[in-house]
GROMACS .gro file of C-alpha atoms in nm:
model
   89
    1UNK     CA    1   0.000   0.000   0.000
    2UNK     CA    2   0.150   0.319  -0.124
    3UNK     CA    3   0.159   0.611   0.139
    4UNK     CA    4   0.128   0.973   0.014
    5UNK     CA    5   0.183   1.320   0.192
    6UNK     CA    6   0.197   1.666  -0.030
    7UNK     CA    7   0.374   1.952   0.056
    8UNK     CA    8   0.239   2.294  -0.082
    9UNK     CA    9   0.500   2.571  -0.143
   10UNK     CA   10   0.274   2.867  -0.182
   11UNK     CA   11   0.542   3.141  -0.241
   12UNK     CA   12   0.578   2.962  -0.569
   13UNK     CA   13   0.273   2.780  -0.631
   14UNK     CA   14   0.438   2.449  -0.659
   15UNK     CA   15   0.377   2.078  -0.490
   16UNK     CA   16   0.605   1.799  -0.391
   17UNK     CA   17   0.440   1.502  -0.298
   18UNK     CA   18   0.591   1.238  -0.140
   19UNK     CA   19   0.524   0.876  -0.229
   20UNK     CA   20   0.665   0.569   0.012
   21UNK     CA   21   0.604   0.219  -0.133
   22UNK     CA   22   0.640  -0.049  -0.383
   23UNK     CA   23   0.788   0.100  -0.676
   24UNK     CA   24   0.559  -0.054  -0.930
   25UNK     CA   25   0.281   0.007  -0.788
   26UNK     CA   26   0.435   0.392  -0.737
   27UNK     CA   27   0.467   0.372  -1.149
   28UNK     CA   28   0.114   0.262  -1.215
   29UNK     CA   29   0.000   0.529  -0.973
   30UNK     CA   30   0.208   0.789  -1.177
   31UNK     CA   31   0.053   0.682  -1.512
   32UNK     CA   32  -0.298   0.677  -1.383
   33UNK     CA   33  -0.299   0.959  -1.223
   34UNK     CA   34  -0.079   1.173  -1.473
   35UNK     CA   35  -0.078   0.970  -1.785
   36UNK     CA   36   0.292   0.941  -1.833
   37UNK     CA   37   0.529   0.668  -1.826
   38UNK     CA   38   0.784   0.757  -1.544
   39UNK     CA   39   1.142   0.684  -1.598
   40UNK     CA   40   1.199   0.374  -1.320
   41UNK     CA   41   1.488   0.148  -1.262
   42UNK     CA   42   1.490  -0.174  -1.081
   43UNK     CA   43   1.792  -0.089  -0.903
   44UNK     CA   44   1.656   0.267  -0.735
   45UNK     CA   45   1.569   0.306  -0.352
   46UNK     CA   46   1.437   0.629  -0.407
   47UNK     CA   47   1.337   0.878  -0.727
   48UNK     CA   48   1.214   1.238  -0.796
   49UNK     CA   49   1.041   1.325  -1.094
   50UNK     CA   50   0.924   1.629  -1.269
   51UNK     CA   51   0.572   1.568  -1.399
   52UNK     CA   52   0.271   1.821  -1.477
   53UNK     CA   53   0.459   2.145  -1.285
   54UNK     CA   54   0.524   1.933  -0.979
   55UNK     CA   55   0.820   1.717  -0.813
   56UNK     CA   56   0.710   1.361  -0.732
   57UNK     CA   57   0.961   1.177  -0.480
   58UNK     CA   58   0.949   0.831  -0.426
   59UNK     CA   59   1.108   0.624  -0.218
   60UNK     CA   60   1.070   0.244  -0.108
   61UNK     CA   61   0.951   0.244   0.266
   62UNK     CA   62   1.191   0.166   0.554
   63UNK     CA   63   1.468   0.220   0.345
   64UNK     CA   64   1.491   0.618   0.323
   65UNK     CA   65   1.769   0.756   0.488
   66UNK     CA   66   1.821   1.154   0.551
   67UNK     CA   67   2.113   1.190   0.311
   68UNK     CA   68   1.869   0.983   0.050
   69UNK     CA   69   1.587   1.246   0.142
   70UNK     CA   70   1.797   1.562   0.097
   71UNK     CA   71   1.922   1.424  -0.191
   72UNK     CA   72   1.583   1.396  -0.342
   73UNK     CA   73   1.420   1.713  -0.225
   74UNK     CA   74   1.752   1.913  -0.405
   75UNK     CA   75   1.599   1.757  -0.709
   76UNK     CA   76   1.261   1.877  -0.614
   77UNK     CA   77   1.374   2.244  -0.554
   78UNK     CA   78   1.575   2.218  -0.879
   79UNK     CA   79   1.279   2.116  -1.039
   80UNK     CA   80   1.086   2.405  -0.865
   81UNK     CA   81   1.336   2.673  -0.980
   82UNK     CA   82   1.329   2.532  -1.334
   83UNK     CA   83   0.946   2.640  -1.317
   84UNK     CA   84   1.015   2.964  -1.155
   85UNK     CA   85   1.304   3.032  -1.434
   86UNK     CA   86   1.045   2.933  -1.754
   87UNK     CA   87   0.749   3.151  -1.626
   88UNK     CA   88   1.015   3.437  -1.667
   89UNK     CA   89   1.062   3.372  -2.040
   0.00000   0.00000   0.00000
């Protein structure tokens, strides 16, 4: 069972939502939900993707570790910026 929790950053309109849980059924969530196919290797504890204006991390549960988490949410704020950056054009 997949376990969600979304963060709103209002200053910049943007979302992150977290996803902890099998990563297939994280994929079929993401192309259900979104209706695209989500990059995903095998290999991969953990993920963020850009999809639809928002960052969705993924990671499999009881295996996250804070390093692991920073290193994902950089990619969310990355992804943020890249938003912020491409309104301005």
């Amino acid at each position: 069972m997949l376990k969600f929790k979304v963060v709103k950053i209002p200053i910049y309109d943007y979302i992150i939502e977290f996803i902890s849980g099998d990563p297939y059924e994280t994929v079929a969530y993401i192309q259900g939900v979104y209706n695209v196919e989500p990059e995903y290797d095998e290999y991969w504890s953990a993920c963020c993707w850009y999809i639809k204006g928002r960052s969705i991390i993924w990671f499999e549960e009881d295996t996250i570790t804070i390093p692991m988490l920073n290193h994902e949410i950089a990619h969310a704020i990355f992804g943020m910026m890249d938003k912020m950056d491409n309104m301005k054009k």
